[in-house]
PDB file of C-alpha atoms in Angstrom:
ATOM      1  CA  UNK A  19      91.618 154.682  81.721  1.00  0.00           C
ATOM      2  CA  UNK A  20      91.275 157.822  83.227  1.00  0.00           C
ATOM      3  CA  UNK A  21      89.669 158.752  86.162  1.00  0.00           C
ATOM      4  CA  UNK A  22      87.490 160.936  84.539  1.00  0.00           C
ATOM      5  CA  UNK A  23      86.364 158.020  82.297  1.00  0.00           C
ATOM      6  CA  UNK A  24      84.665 156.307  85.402  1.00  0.00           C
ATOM      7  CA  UNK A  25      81.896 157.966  87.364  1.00  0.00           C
ATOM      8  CA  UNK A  26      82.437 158.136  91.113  1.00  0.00           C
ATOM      9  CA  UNK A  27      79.104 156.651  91.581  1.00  0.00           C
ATOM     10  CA  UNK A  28      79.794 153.520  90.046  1.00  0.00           C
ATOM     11  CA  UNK A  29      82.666 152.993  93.260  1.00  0.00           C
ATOM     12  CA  UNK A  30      81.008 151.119  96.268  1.00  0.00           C
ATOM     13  CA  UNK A  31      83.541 151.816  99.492  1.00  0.00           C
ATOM     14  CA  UNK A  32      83.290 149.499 102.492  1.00  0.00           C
ATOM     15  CA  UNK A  33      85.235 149.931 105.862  1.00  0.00           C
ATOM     16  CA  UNK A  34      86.717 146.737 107.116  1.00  0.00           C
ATOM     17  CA  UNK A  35      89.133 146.301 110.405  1.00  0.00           C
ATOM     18  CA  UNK A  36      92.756 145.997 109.136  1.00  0.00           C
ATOM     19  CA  UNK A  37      94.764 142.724 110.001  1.00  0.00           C
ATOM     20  CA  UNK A  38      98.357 142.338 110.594  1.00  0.00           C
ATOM     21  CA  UNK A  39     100.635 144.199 113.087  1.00  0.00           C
ATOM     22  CA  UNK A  40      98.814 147.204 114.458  1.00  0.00           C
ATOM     23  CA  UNK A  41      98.168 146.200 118.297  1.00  0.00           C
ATOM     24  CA  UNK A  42      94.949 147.924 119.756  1.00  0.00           C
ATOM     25  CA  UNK A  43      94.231 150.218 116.439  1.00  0.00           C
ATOM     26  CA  UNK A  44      94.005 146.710 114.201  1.00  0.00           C
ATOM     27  CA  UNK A  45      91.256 145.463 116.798  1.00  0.00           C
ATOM     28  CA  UNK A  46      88.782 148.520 117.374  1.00  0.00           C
ATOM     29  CA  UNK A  47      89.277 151.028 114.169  1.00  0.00           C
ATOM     30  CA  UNK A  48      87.925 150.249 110.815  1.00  0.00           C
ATOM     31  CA  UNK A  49      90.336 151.585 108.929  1.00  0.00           C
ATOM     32  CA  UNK A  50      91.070 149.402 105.810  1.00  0.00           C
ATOM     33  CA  UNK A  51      89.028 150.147 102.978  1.00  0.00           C
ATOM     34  CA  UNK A  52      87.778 147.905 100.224  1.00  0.00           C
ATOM     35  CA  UNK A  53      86.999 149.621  96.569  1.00  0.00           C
ATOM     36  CA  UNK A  54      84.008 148.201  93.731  1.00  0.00           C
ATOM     37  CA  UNK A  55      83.396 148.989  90.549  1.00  0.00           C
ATOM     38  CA  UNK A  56      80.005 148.085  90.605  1.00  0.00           C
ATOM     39  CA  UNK A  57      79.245 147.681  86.431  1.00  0.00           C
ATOM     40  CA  UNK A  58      82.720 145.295  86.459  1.00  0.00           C
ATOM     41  CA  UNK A  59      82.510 143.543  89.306  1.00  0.00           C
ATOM     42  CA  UNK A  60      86.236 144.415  89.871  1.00  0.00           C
ATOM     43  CA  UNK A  61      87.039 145.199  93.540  1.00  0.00           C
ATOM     44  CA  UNK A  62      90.399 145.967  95.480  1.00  0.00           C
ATOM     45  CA  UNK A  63      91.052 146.086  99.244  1.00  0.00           C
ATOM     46  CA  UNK A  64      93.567 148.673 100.779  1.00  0.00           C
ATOM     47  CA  UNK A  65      94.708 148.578 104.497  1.00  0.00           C
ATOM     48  CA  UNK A  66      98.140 149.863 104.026  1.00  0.00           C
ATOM     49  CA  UNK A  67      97.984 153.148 106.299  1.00  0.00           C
ATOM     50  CA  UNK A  68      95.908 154.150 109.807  1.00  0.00           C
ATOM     51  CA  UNK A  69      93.970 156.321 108.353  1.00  0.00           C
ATOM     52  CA  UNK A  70      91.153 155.489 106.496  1.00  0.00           C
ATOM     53  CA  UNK A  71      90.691 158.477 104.294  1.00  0.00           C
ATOM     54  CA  UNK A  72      94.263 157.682 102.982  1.00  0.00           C
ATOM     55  CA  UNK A  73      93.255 153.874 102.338  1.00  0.00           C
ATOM     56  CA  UNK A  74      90.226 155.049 100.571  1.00  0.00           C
ATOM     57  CA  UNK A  75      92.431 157.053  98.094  1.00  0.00           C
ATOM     58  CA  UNK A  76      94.859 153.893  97.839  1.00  0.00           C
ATOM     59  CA  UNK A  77      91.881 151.745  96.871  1.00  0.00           C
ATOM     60  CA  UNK A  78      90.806 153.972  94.512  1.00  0.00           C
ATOM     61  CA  UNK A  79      94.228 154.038  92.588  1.00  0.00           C
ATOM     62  CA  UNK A  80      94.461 150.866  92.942  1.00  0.00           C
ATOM     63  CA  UNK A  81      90.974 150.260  91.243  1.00  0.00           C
ATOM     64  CA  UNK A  82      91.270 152.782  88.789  1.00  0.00           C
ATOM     65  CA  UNK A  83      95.138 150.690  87.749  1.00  0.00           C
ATOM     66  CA  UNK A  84      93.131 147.336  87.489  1.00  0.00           C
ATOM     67  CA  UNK A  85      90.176 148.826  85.619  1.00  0.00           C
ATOM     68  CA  UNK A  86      92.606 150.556  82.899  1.00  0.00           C
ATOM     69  CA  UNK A  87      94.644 146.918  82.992  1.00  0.00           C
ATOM     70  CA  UNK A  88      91.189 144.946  82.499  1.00  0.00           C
ATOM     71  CA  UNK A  89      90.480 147.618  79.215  1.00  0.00           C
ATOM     72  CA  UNK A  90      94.137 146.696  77.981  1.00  0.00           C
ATOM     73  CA  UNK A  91      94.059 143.438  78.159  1.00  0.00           C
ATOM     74  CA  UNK A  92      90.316 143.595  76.531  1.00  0.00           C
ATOM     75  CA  UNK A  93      91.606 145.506  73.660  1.00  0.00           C
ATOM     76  CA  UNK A  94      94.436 143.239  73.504  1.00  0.00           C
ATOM     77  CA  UNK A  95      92.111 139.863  73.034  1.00  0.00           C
ATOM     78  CA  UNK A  96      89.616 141.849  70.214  1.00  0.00           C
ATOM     79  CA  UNK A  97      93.029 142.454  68.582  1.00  0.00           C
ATOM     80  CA  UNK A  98      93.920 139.025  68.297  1.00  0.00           C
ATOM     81  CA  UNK A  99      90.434 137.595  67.501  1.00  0.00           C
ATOM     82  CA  UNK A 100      91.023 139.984  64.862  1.00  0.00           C
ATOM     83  CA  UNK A 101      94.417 138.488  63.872  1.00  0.00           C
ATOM     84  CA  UNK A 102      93.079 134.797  64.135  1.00  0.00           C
ATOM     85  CA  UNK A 103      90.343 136.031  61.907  1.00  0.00           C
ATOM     86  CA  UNK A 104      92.278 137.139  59.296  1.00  0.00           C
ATOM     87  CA  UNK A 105      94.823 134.043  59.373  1.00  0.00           C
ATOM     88  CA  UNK A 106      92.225 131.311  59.155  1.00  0.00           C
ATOM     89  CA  UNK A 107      90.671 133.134  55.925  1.00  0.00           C
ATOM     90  CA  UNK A 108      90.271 130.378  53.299  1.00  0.00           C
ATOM     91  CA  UNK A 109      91.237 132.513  50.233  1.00  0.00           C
ATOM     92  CA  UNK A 110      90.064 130.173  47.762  1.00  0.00           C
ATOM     93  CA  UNK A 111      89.783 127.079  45.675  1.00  0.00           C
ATOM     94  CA  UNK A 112      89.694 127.800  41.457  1.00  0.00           C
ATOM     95  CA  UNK A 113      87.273 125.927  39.659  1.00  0.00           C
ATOM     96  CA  UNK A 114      88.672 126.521  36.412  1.00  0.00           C
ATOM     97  CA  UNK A 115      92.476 127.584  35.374  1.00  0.00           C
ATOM     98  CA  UNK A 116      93.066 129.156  32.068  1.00  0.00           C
ATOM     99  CA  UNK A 117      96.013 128.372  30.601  1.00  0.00           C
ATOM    100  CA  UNK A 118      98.071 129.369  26.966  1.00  0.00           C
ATOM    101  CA  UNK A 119     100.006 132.113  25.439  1.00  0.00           C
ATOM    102  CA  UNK A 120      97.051 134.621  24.859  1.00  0.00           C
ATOM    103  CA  UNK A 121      96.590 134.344  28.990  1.00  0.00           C
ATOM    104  CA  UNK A 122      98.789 136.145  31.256  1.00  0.00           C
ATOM    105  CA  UNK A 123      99.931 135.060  34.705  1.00  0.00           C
TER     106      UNK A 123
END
C-alpha cells in the first residue's frame, strides 16, 4: 500500500512522554508519538528519537508497513477461501451410466 492510497486525514497522531533511558528529556518532553488509522483501527507507537517531528515520521512508516502487511495478509486469506472453495466442490454423483459398444468413454 502506498502512501498515496491512504488519506492523511484518516491518521490520528498523539504525543506521549517517551520511557526508557533519556534522564530529564524522558520526564518533561512529549516526544514519542503514537500513529491511528482511524477506518482500521490499526495503531503504532514510535519513541525512538528526541525529536518528535522525527517520531511522527517513524510512526507513520511504521503504520503505513502494517497497513500494506494487514492488505497482504487479507488478500492472502480471500485467496485461500478461494482455494478451499474450489477443493471441497462435490463434482458429482451419476444417476445413470451408459454402457456398450455404440457408447464411447
Amino acid at each position: 500500500m502506498k502512501e498515496n492510497l491512504i488519506n492523511s486525514n484518516e491518521i490520528v497522531y498523539q504525543t506521549m512522554r517517551s520511557s526508557g533511558n533519556g534522564g530529564q528529556n524522558v520526564n518533561k518532553v512529549n516526544s514519542a508519538v503514537r500513529a491511528t488509522h482511524q477506518r482500521s483501527g490499526i495503531s503504532v507507537v514510535s519513541m525512538d528519537s528526541r525529536s518528535q517531528h522525527q517520531n511522527k515520521k517513524i510512526a507513520t512508516t511504521r503504520l503505513l508497513l502494517k497497513l500494506q502487511g494487514f492488505e497482504t495478509n487479507k488478500l492472502k486469506d480471500l485467496v485461500q477461501k478461494k482455494w478451499n472453495n474450489q477443493t471441497s466442490i462435490a463434482r458429482g454423483n451419476p444417476v445413470k451410466i451408459f454402457r456398450g459398444d455404440k457408447f464411447s468413454e
